[in-house]
Amino acid sequence: AFDIVTIDSFNHRILRTFAKDIDLPDNFEVELDSDRLISKAIHNLIARAGKDKKLTQLLVDFSLAKIEVGKRWDVEYDLKDIAKLIRNENHYPFLKKLKGKEVGDFLRFRENLYKKINAAQKELTEKAKTLVRASEEIHIAPKDFKGGSRSIFNVVVKVAQEDFSVKLDAASVRDLIAGDLYPKNKAQEVKDAIDGLATDLSIFAALYKERMGTLLFYKNIASSLTPLSLLNELLYEIDKIKIAEQIVPIYEFNALLAEQIKDQPAPFIYERLGERYRHYFIDDFQDNSRMQWENLSPLIENELQQQRENEERGSLMLVGDAKQSIYRFRGGDADQFLRLLDTPDLFMLPK
């Protein structure tokens, strides 16, 4: 067979042959206008505000978080920005894992995270208060430590006051861990008193560094949960539209196809397709996604490695310019093209 088609069109034809296997309607259409689909889903999502209590609270929390950082409260613009993740097919396997999750699941997860954050902060605060009391009992002031008015002991004082603003890689934290606690010209009795706290200070600073790394990680997760839960609700609305309109978004069908053909032999795929191709010429390869290439690879590999009776093999020509890549928003991977150029062979055959 001879055809001149886009890769999306070619993959679409293959996907149709697997429609029943993945419960797609026989007459499904590919939705090319992703913006229309996402905008409709956003409007449907916002329309549920006031009716769905948990979703309403989620939207309010999202708006307040935006106001706190100086952004406008209107959530529609930001929902469109979040939805960019949906349009990139490389995110499909991760977004798929969100299916079945509800707003309540995200809220409970966030609540558990904050419980862990509060518990860790409380532990650090209590240990810091103990060290402050110990220093006061032996009449050692923060200025007696290294740094004077900018004493390294201020880390302990701040944490005792529930101030966790000191960075975990700060020089004061490193000095406390290393036991570099005072200047050489300090009076010996002061040095001796501080040395008595050295072990506890080192243990505290090491714990602070460890706990703060974990706390920052938890806080980053917690700050992302509201947008992530809204993204999940948006996916739910998109799924409802897909069923009602019997469509498959263009950003999704490469991933659906990948799931179906990854374990299938090439002859079986060709049989489903009803046609066979021996020579492949792919233009603008820099705009192909990793998933598009992986979907084509089994078919191409089969033709390149299979020798006909006349000893002729199939062929492949890739044409592209990494500098002209314009489809990264859909998963286009120009680096993939560059990697193939640097590979001495392809499909275990010399190029």
mmCIF file of C-alpha atoms in Angstrom:
data_model
loop_
_atom_site.group_PDB
_atom_site.id
_atom_site.type_symbol
_atom_site.label_atom_id
_atom_site.label_comp_id
_atom_site.label_asym_id
_atom_site.label_seq_id
_atom_site.Cartn_x
_atom_site.Cartn_y
_atom_site.Cartn_z
ATOM 1 C CA ALA A 1 0.000 0.000 0.000
ATOM 2 C CA PHE A 2 1.055 3.600 -0.617
ATOM 3 C CA ASP A 3 -0.205 6.415 1.570
ATOM 4 C CA ILE A 4 0.687 9.972 2.478
ATOM 5 C CA VAL A 5 -0.850 10.652 5.874
ATOM 6 C CA THR A 6 -0.069 12.350 9.152
ATOM 7 C CA ILE A 7 1.141 10.099 11.950
ATOM 8 C CA ASP A 8 -1.981 10.964 13.927
ATOM 9 C CA SER A 9 -4.171 9.844 11.016
ATOM 10 C CA PHE A 10 -2.215 6.615 10.650
ATOM 11 C CA ASN A 11 -2.426 5.854 14.375
ATOM 12 C CA HIS A 12 -6.118 6.758 14.287
ATOM 13 C CA ARG A 13 -6.706 4.039 11.695
ATOM 14 C CA ILE A 14 -4.902 1.491 13.880
ATOM 15 C CA LEU A 15 -6.841 2.578 16.949
ATOM 16 C CA ARG A 16 -10.164 2.059 15.161
ATOM 17 C CA THR A 17 -9.290 -1.597 14.690
ATOM 18 C CA PHE A 18 -8.940 -1.923 18.473
ATOM 19 C CA ALA A 19 -12.079 0.109 19.307
ATOM 20 C CA LYS A 20 -14.059 -2.866 20.651
ATOM 21 C CA ASP A 21 -11.102 -4.069 22.717
ATOM 22 C CA ILE A 22 -11.104 -0.838 24.713
ATOM 23 C CA ASP A 23 -14.884 -0.235 24.703
ATOM 24 C CA LEU A 24 -14.828 2.706 22.337
ATOM 25 C CA PRO A 25 -17.992 3.418 20.321
ATOM 26 C CA ASP A 26 -17.794 2.050 16.776
ATOM 27 C CA ASN A 27 -18.504 5.505 15.382
ATOM 28 C CA PHE A 28 -16.227 7.485 17.707
ATOM 29 C CA GLU A 29 -14.701 10.683 16.377
ATOM 30 C CA VAL A 30 -11.343 12.221 17.190
ATOM 31 C CA GLU A 31 -11.772 15.601 18.863
ATOM 32 C CA LEU A 32 -9.194 17.913 17.332
ATOM 33 C CA ASP A 33 -10.330 21.041 19.165
ATOM 34 C CA SER A 34 -8.874 20.395 22.608
ATOM 35 C CA ASP A 35 -9.551 23.984 23.676
ATOM 36 C CA ARG A 36 -13.281 23.580 23.054
ATOM 37 C CA LEU A 37 -13.407 20.352 25.026
ATOM 38 C CA ILE A 38 -11.460 21.740 27.987
ATOM 39 C CA SER A 39 -13.408 25.020 28.064
ATOM 40 C CA LYS A 40 -16.700 23.125 28.117
ATOM 41 C CA ALA A 41 -15.428 20.900 30.945
ATOM 42 C CA ILE A 42 -14.325 23.968 32.954
ATOM 43 C CA HIS A 43 -17.736 25.597 32.569
ATOM 44 C CA ASN A 44 -19.464 22.380 33.649
ATOM 45 C CA LEU A 45 -17.126 22.151 36.649
ATOM 46 C CA ILE A 46 -17.765 25.730 37.769
ATOM 47 C CA ALA A 47 -21.524 25.179 37.306
ATOM 48 C CA ARG A 48 -21.376 22.550 40.066
ATOM 49 C CA ALA A 49 -20.218 25.195 42.564
ATOM 50 C CA GLY A 50 -22.899 25.772 45.165
ATOM 51 C CA LYS A 51 -24.401 22.334 44.576
ATOM 52 C CA ASP A 52 -21.419 20.136 45.438
ATOM 53 C CA LYS A 53 -20.329 21.165 48.940
ATOM 54 C CA LYS A 54 -16.812 19.691 48.840
ATOM 55 C CA LEU A 55 -16.111 21.034 45.352
ATOM 56 C CA THR A 56 -17.386 24.463 46.381
ATOM 57 C CA GLN A 57 -14.997 24.521 49.345
ATOM 58 C CA LEU A 58 -12.188 23.415 47.057
ATOM 59 C CA LEU A 59 -12.865 26.292 44.642
ATOM 60 C CA VAL A 60 -13.026 28.753 47.550
ATOM 61 C CA ASP A 61 -9.709 27.470 48.941
ATOM 62 C CA PHE A 62 -8.171 27.767 45.481
ATOM 63 C CA SER A 63 -9.412 31.354 45.088
ATOM 64 C CA LEU A 64 -8.135 32.368 48.545
ATOM 65 C CA ALA A 65 -4.733 30.814 47.849
ATOM 66 C CA LYS A 66 -4.533 32.845 44.636
ATOM 67 C CA ILE A 67 -5.460 36.060 46.446
ATOM 68 C CA GLU A 68 -2.770 35.438 49.092
ATOM 69 C CA VAL A 69 -0.050 35.437 46.414
ATOM 70 C CA GLY A 70 -1.432 38.531 44.717
ATOM 71 C CA LYS A 71 -3.347 36.867 41.886
ATOM 72 C CA ARG A 72 -6.945 37.560 40.922
ATOM 73 C CA TRP A 73 -9.608 35.351 42.489
ATOM 74 C CA ASP A 74 -11.207 34.243 39.183
ATOM 75 C CA VAL A 75 -10.392 30.530 38.869
ATOM 76 C CA GLU A 76 -11.272 29.982 35.196
ATOM 77 C CA TYR A 77 -7.974 31.318 33.874
ATOM 78 C CA ASP A 78 -5.975 29.146 36.265
ATOM 79 C CA LEU A 79 -8.060 26.069 35.470
ATOM 80 C CA LYS A 80 -7.164 26.551 31.823
ATOM 81 C CA ASP A 81 -3.520 26.792 32.839
ATOM 82 C CA ILE A 82 -3.771 23.598 34.914
ATOM 83 C CA ALA A 83 -5.488 21.876 31.975
ATOM 84 C CA LYS A 84 -2.308 22.231 29.896
ATOM 85 C CA LEU A 85 -1.148 19.072 31.670
ATOM 86 C CA ILE A 86 -4.062 17.193 30.112
ATOM 87 C CA ARG A 87 -3.111 18.154 26.569
ATOM 88 C CA ASN A 88 0.380 16.698 26.839
ATOM 89 C CA GLU A 89 0.126 12.979 26.096
ATOM 90 C CA ASN A 90 3.260 12.268 28.150
ATOM 91 C CA HIS A 91 1.189 12.978 31.263
ATOM 92 C CA TYR A 92 -1.544 10.483 30.335
ATOM 93 C CA PRO A 93 -0.294 7.485 32.384
ATOM 94 C CA PHE A 94 0.036 9.659 35.501
ATOM 95 C CA LEU A 95 -3.333 11.363 35.101
ATOM 96 C CA LYS A 96 -4.963 7.985 34.539
ATOM 97 C CA LYS A 97 -3.938 6.999 38.084
ATOM 98 C CA LEU A 98 -6.174 9.779 39.436
ATOM 99 C CA LYS A 99 -9.316 8.113 38.087
ATOM 100 C CA GLY A 100 -11.610 6.929 40.830
ATOM 101 C CA LYS A 101 -10.347 9.543 43.272
ATOM 102 C CA GLU A 102 -12.818 12.002 44.771
ATOM 103 C CA VAL A 103 -12.476 15.451 46.307
ATOM 104 C CA GLY A 104 -12.749 13.884 49.753
ATOM 105 C CA ASP A 105 -9.724 11.676 49.062
ATOM 106 C CA PHE A 106 -7.559 14.717 48.380
ATOM 107 C CA LEU A 107 -8.902 16.576 51.417
ATOM 108 C CA ARG A 108 -8.134 13.632 53.702
ATOM 109 C CA PHE A 109 -4.667 13.311 52.221
ATOM 110 C CA ARG A 110 -4.028 17.012 52.819
ATOM 111 C CA GLU A 111 -5.305 16.702 56.394
ATOM 112 C CA ASN A 112 -2.921 13.790 57.042
ATOM 113 C CA LEU A 113 -0.014 15.754 55.598
ATOM 114 C CA TYR A 114 -0.675 18.707 57.883
ATOM 115 C CA LYS A 115 -0.900 16.369 60.862
ATOM 116 C CA LYS A 116 2.587 15.102 59.999
ATOM 117 C CA ILE A 117 3.849 18.659 59.459
ATOM 118 C CA ASN A 118 2.460 19.845 62.793
ATOM 119 C CA ALA A 119 3.839 16.821 64.639
ATOM 120 C CA ALA A 120 7.340 17.326 63.214
ATOM 121 C CA GLN A 121 7.289 21.056 63.968
ATOM 122 C CA LYS A 122 6.101 20.377 67.515
ATOM 123 C CA GLU A 123 8.946 17.889 68.032
ATOM 124 C CA LEU A 124 11.533 20.425 66.862
ATOM 125 C CA THR A 125 10.014 23.211 68.956
ATOM 126 C CA GLU A 126 10.080 21.118 72.130
ATOM 127 C CA LYS A 127 13.710 20.110 71.606
ATOM 128 C CA ALA A 128 14.678 23.718 70.879
ATOM 129 C CA LYS A 129 12.941 24.943 74.073
ATOM 130 C CA THR A 130 14.847 22.328 76.053
ATOM 131 C CA LEU A 131 18.152 23.618 74.641
ATOM 132 C CA VAL A 132 17.229 27.254 75.344
ATOM 133 C CA ARG A 133 16.398 26.386 78.959
ATOM 134 C CA ALA A 134 19.654 24.419 79.276
ATOM 135 C CA SER A 135 21.685 27.382 78.016
ATOM 136 C CA GLU A 136 19.901 29.758 80.409
ATOM 137 C CA GLU A 137 20.579 27.466 83.369
ATOM 138 C CA ILE A 138 24.348 27.696 82.759
ATOM 139 C CA HIS A 139 24.112 31.436 82.032
ATOM 140 C CA ILE A 140 25.079 31.181 78.361
ATOM 141 C CA ALA A 141 23.481 33.788 76.074
ATOM 142 C CA PRO A 142 23.084 33.494 72.289
ATOM 143 C CA LYS A 143 25.759 36.201 71.807
ATOM 144 C CA ASP A 144 28.314 33.909 73.498
ATOM 145 C CA PHE A 145 28.170 31.591 70.515
ATOM 146 C CA LYS A 146 29.882 32.047 67.185
ATOM 147 C CA GLY A 147 28.461 35.015 65.296
ATOM 148 C CA GLY A 148 27.837 37.279 68.283
ATOM 149 C CA SER A 149 24.774 39.400 67.502
ATOM 150 C CA ARG A 150 24.116 37.047 64.568
ATOM 151 C CA SER A 151 24.669 34.030 66.736
ATOM 152 C CA ILE A 152 24.429 30.529 65.314
ATOM 153 C CA PHE A 153 22.369 29.738 68.432
ATOM 154 C CA ASN A 154 19.609 31.932 66.983
ATOM 155 C CA VAL A 155 18.552 28.878 64.971
ATOM 156 C CA VAL A 156 17.581 27.209 68.233
ATOM 157 C CA VAL A 157 15.931 30.375 69.580
ATOM 158 C CA LYS A 158 13.827 30.817 66.438
ATOM 159 C CA VAL A 159 12.655 27.205 66.370
ATOM 160 C CA ALA A 160 11.735 27.459 70.068
ATOM 161 C CA GLN A 161 9.479 30.375 69.026
ATOM 162 C CA GLU A 162 7.956 28.234 66.225
ATOM 163 C CA ASP A 163 9.892 30.126 63.567
ATOM 164 C CA PHE A 164 11.131 27.659 60.938
ATOM 165 C CA SER A 165 12.499 30.216 58.495
ATOM 166 C CA VAL A 166 16.162 29.180 58.801
ATOM 167 C CA LYS A 167 17.172 27.270 55.682
ATOM 168 C CA LEU A 168 18.270 23.701 56.248
ATOM 169 C CA ASP A 169 21.574 24.341 54.446
ATOM 170 C CA ALA A 170 22.339 27.575 56.351
ATOM 171 C CA ALA A 171 25.899 28.054 57.616
ATOM 172 C CA SER A 172 24.620 28.227 61.209
ATOM 173 C CA VAL A 173 23.060 24.761 60.869
ATOM 174 C CA ARG A 174 26.297 23.379 59.440
ATOM 175 C CA ASP A 175 28.332 24.932 62.286
ATOM 176 C CA LEU A 176 26.052 23.468 64.943
ATOM 177 C CA ILE A 177 26.355 20.013 63.404
ATOM 178 C CA ALA A 178 30.152 20.306 63.100
ATOM 179 C CA GLY A 179 30.560 21.628 66.660
ATOM 180 C CA ASP A 180 32.089 24.919 65.505
ATOM 181 C CA LEU A 181 30.323 26.838 68.265
ATOM 182 C CA TYR A 182 32.439 29.771 69.469
ATOM 183 C CA PRO A 183 35.358 32.053 68.526
ATOM 184 C CA LYS A 184 38.826 31.166 69.789
ATOM 185 C CA ASN A 185 39.087 34.298 71.931
ATOM 186 C CA LYS A 186 36.157 33.358 74.172
ATOM 187 C CA ALA A 187 36.823 32.910 77.885
ATOM 188 C CA GLN A 188 37.632 29.328 78.797
ATOM 189 C CA GLU A 189 34.731 29.005 81.232
ATOM 190 C CA VAL A 190 32.328 30.043 78.467
ATOM 191 C CA LYS A 191 33.919 27.554 76.070
ATOM 192 C CA ASP A 192 33.608 24.793 78.649
ATOM 193 C CA ALA A 193 29.947 25.620 79.279
ATOM 194 C CA ILE A 194 29.138 25.618 75.572
ATOM 195 C CA ASP A 195 31.063 22.370 75.062
ATOM 196 C CA GLY A 196 28.666 20.800 77.537
ATOM 197 C CA LEU A 197 25.847 21.549 75.079
ATOM 198 C CA ALA A 198 27.795 20.589 71.960
ATOM 199 C CA THR A 199 26.471 17.046 71.545
ATOM 200 C CA ASP A 200 22.825 18.033 72.056
ATOM 201 C CA LEU A 201 23.207 21.008 69.696
ATOM 202 C CA SER A 202 24.749 18.807 67.008
ATOM 203 C CA ILE A 203 21.955 16.242 67.339
ATOM 204 C CA PHE A 204 19.321 19.002 67.221
ATOM 205 C CA ALA A 205 20.813 20.664 64.133
ATOM 206 C CA ALA A 206 21.065 17.333 62.309
ATOM 207 C CA LEU A 207 17.453 16.599 63.215
ATOM 208 C CA TYR A 208 16.404 20.075 62.076
ATOM 209 C CA LYS A 209 18.098 19.542 58.727
ATOM 210 C CA GLU A 210 16.442 16.155 58.268
ATOM 211 C CA ARG A 211 12.983 17.210 59.428
ATOM 212 C CA MET A 212 12.960 20.476 57.489
ATOM 213 C CA GLY A 213 13.799 18.629 54.274
ATOM 214 C CA THR A 214 10.813 16.369 54.892
ATOM 215 C CA LEU A 215 8.587 19.278 55.935
ATOM 216 C CA LEU A 216 9.369 21.258 52.791
ATOM 217 C CA PHE A 217 8.556 18.158 50.759
ATOM 218 C CA TYR A 218 5.230 17.713 52.571
ATOM 219 C CA LYS A 219 4.369 21.404 52.207
ATOM 220 C CA ASN A 220 5.075 21.316 48.481
ATOM 221 C CA ILE A 221 2.777 18.325 48.129
ATOM 222 C CA ALA A 222 0.074 19.982 50.239
ATOM 223 C CA SER A 223 0.229 23.190 48.174
ATOM 224 C CA SER A 224 -0.273 21.150 44.996
ATOM 225 C CA LEU A 225 -3.205 19.080 46.234
ATOM 226 C CA THR A 226 -5.904 21.683 45.598
ATOM 227 C CA PRO A 227 -4.874 22.247 41.943
ATOM 228 C CA LEU A 228 -4.429 18.491 41.538
ATOM 229 C CA SER A 229 -7.877 17.722 42.920
ATOM 230 C CA LEU A 230 -9.398 20.331 40.600
ATOM 231 C CA LEU A 231 -7.505 18.761 37.716
ATOM 232 C CA ASN A 232 -9.026 15.416 38.666
ATOM 233 C CA GLU A 233 -12.528 16.928 38.704
ATOM 234 C CA LEU A 234 -11.803 18.439 35.302
ATOM 235 C CA LEU A 235 -10.863 15.001 33.978
ATOM 236 C CA TYR A 236 -14.164 13.700 35.342
ATOM 237 C CA GLU A 237 -16.075 16.387 33.434
ATOM 238 C CA ILE A 238 -14.097 15.645 30.266
ATOM 239 C CA ASP A 239 -14.947 11.942 30.571
ATOM 240 C CA LYS A 240 -18.651 12.797 30.755
ATOM 241 C CA ILE A 241 -18.383 14.920 27.605
ATOM 242 C CA LYS A 242 -16.444 12.170 25.809
ATOM 243 C CA ILE A 243 -19.196 9.648 26.526
ATOM 244 C CA ALA A 244 -22.017 12.029 25.595
ATOM 245 C CA GLU A 245 -20.392 13.130 22.323
ATOM 246 C CA GLN A 246 -18.684 9.783 21.531
ATOM 247 C CA ILE A 247 -15.291 11.385 21.031
ATOM 248 C CA VAL A 248 -11.652 10.642 21.792
ATOM 249 C CA PRO A 249 -9.444 13.742 22.286
ATOM 250 C CA ILE A 250 -6.463 13.854 19.965
ATOM 251 C CA TYR A 251 -4.111 14.185 22.945
ATOM 252 C CA GLU A 252 -5.394 10.859 24.285
ATOM 253 C CA PHE A 253 -5.571 8.394 21.436
ATOM 254 C CA ASN A 254 -1.807 7.842 21.092
ATOM 255 C CA ALA A 255 -1.747 6.703 24.719
ATOM 256 C CA LEU A 256 -4.803 4.486 24.205
ATOM 257 C CA LEU A 257 -3.121 2.923 21.191
ATOM 258 C CA ALA A 258 0.126 2.392 23.100
ATOM 259 C CA GLU A 259 -1.720 0.429 25.761
ATOM 260 C CA GLN A 260 -3.198 -1.886 23.130
ATOM 261 C CA ILE A 261 -0.220 -2.627 20.891
ATOM 262 C CA LYS A 262 2.689 -2.669 23.357
ATOM 263 C CA ASP A 263 2.524 -6.475 23.698
ATOM 264 C CA GLN A 264 1.209 -7.282 20.228
ATOM 265 C CA PRO A 265 3.405 -8.662 17.415
ATOM 266 C CA ALA A 266 3.692 -6.465 14.329
ATOM 267 C CA PRO A 267 2.064 -9.034 11.948
ATOM 268 C CA PHE A 268 -1.039 -9.012 14.159
ATOM 269 C CA ILE A 269 -1.228 -5.196 14.002
ATOM 270 C CA TYR A 270 -0.817 -5.252 10.219
ATOM 271 C CA GLU A 271 -3.553 -7.875 10.008
ATOM 272 C CA ARG A 272 -5.879 -5.676 12.037
ATOM 273 C CA LEU A 273 -4.976 -2.712 9.858
ATOM 274 C CA GLY A 274 -5.658 -4.669 6.668
ATOM 275 C CA GLU A 275 -2.639 -3.179 4.902
ATOM 276 C CA ARG A 276 1.109 -3.546 5.068
ATOM 277 C CA TYR A 277 3.824 -0.940 4.554
ATOM 278 C CA ARG A 278 7.431 -1.746 3.759
ATOM 279 C CA HIS A 279 9.000 1.672 3.356
ATOM 280 C CA TYR A 280 8.514 4.523 5.807
ATOM 281 C CA PHE A 281 9.358 8.179 5.250
ATOM 282 C CA ILE A 282 8.660 10.416 8.252
ATOM 283 C CA ASP A 283 8.984 14.170 7.820
ATOM 284 C CA ASP A 284 9.167 16.782 10.628
ATOM 285 C CA PHE A 285 10.287 14.044 12.982
ATOM 286 C CA GLN A 286 11.324 16.631 15.579
ATOM 287 C CA ASP A 287 7.624 17.168 16.342
ATOM 288 C CA ASN A 288 6.867 13.522 17.048
ATOM 289 C CA SER A 289 6.237 12.530 20.625
ATOM 290 C CA ARG A 290 7.942 9.632 22.318
ATOM 291 C CA MET A 291 4.626 7.777 22.352
ATOM 292 C CA GLN A 292 4.013 8.280 18.626
ATOM 293 C CA TRP A 293 7.440 6.850 17.851
ATOM 294 C CA GLU A 294 6.944 3.899 20.189
ATOM 295 C CA ASN A 295 3.611 3.119 18.512
ATOM 296 C CA LEU A 296 5.218 3.086 15.061
ATOM 297 C CA SER A 297 8.419 1.319 16.052
ATOM 298 C CA PRO A 298 7.089 -2.282 16.078
ATOM 299 C CA LEU A 299 5.729 -1.928 12.539
ATOM 300 C CA ILE A 300 8.889 -0.295 11.222
ATOM 301 C CA GLU A 301 11.192 -2.733 13.003
ATOM 302 C CA ASN A 302 9.326 -5.698 11.522
ATOM 303 C CA GLU A 303 9.810 -4.421 7.975
ATOM 304 C CA LEU A 304 13.456 -3.489 8.466
ATOM 305 C CA GLN A 305 14.416 -6.850 9.922
ATOM 306 C CA GLN A 306 12.300 -9.038 7.682
ATOM 307 C CA GLN A 307 13.985 -10.044 4.437
ATOM 308 C CA ARG A 308 11.791 -10.852 1.420
ATOM 309 C CA GLU A 309 12.339 -13.622 -1.088
ATOM 310 C CA ASN A 310 14.155 -11.146 -3.351
ATOM 311 C CA GLU A 311 16.432 -10.329 -0.392
ATOM 312 C CA GLU A 312 14.954 -6.849 -0.171
ATOM 313 C CA ARG A 313 14.229 -5.307 3.207
ATOM 314 C CA GLY A 314 12.009 -2.418 4.182
ATOM 315 C CA SER A 315 13.470 1.034 4.703
ATOM 316 C CA LEU A 316 13.102 4.038 6.971
ATOM 317 C CA MET A 317 13.980 7.672 6.402
ATOM 318 C CA LEU A 318 13.585 10.260 9.139
ATOM 319 C CA VAL A 319 13.703 13.960 8.242
ATOM 320 C CA GLY A 320 13.632 16.743 10.788
ATOM 321 C CA ASP A 321 15.224 19.819 12.302
ATOM 322 C CA ALA A 322 15.339 19.997 16.097
ATOM 323 C CA LYS A 323 15.489 23.806 15.923
ATOM 324 C CA GLN A 324 12.005 23.873 14.347
ATOM 325 C CA SER A 325 10.228 21.876 17.044
ATOM 326 C CA ILE A 326 6.860 23.538 17.780
ATOM 327 C CA TYR A 327 4.769 20.794 19.373
ATOM 328 C CA ARG A 328 6.338 20.395 22.800
ATOM 329 C CA PHE A 329 2.971 21.350 24.357
ATOM 330 C CA ARG A 330 1.587 18.090 22.939
ATOM 331 C CA GLY A 331 4.585 16.007 23.897
ATOM 332 C CA GLY A 332 6.759 16.588 20.841
ATOM 333 C CA ASP A 333 10.291 15.519 21.719
ATOM 334 C CA ALA A 334 13.043 17.085 19.622
ATOM 335 C CA ASP A 335 15.655 15.447 21.854
ATOM 336 C CA GLN A 336 14.359 12.079 20.690
ATOM 337 C CA PHE A 337 15.411 12.966 17.148
ATOM 338 C CA LEU A 338 18.859 14.034 18.341
ATOM 339 C CA ARG A 339 19.296 10.798 20.295
ATOM 340 C CA LEU A 340 18.436 8.742 17.219
ATOM 341 C CA LEU A 341 20.994 10.703 15.206
ATOM 342 C CA ASP A 342 23.687 9.858 17.753
ATOM 343 C CA THR A 343 22.794 6.158 17.837
ATOM 344 C CA PRO A 344 25.122 4.078 15.603
ATOM 345 C CA ASP A 345 22.387 1.579 14.821
ATOM 346 C CA LEU A 346 18.607 1.380 14.937
ATOM 347 C CA PHE A 347 16.581 -1.755 15.552
ATOM 348 C CA MET A 348 19.897 -3.619 15.755
ATOM 349 C CA LEU A 349 20.665 -2.635 12.156
ATOM 350 C CA PRO A 350 23.320 -0.185 10.911
ATOM 351 C CA LYS A 351 21.940 3.156 9.841
#
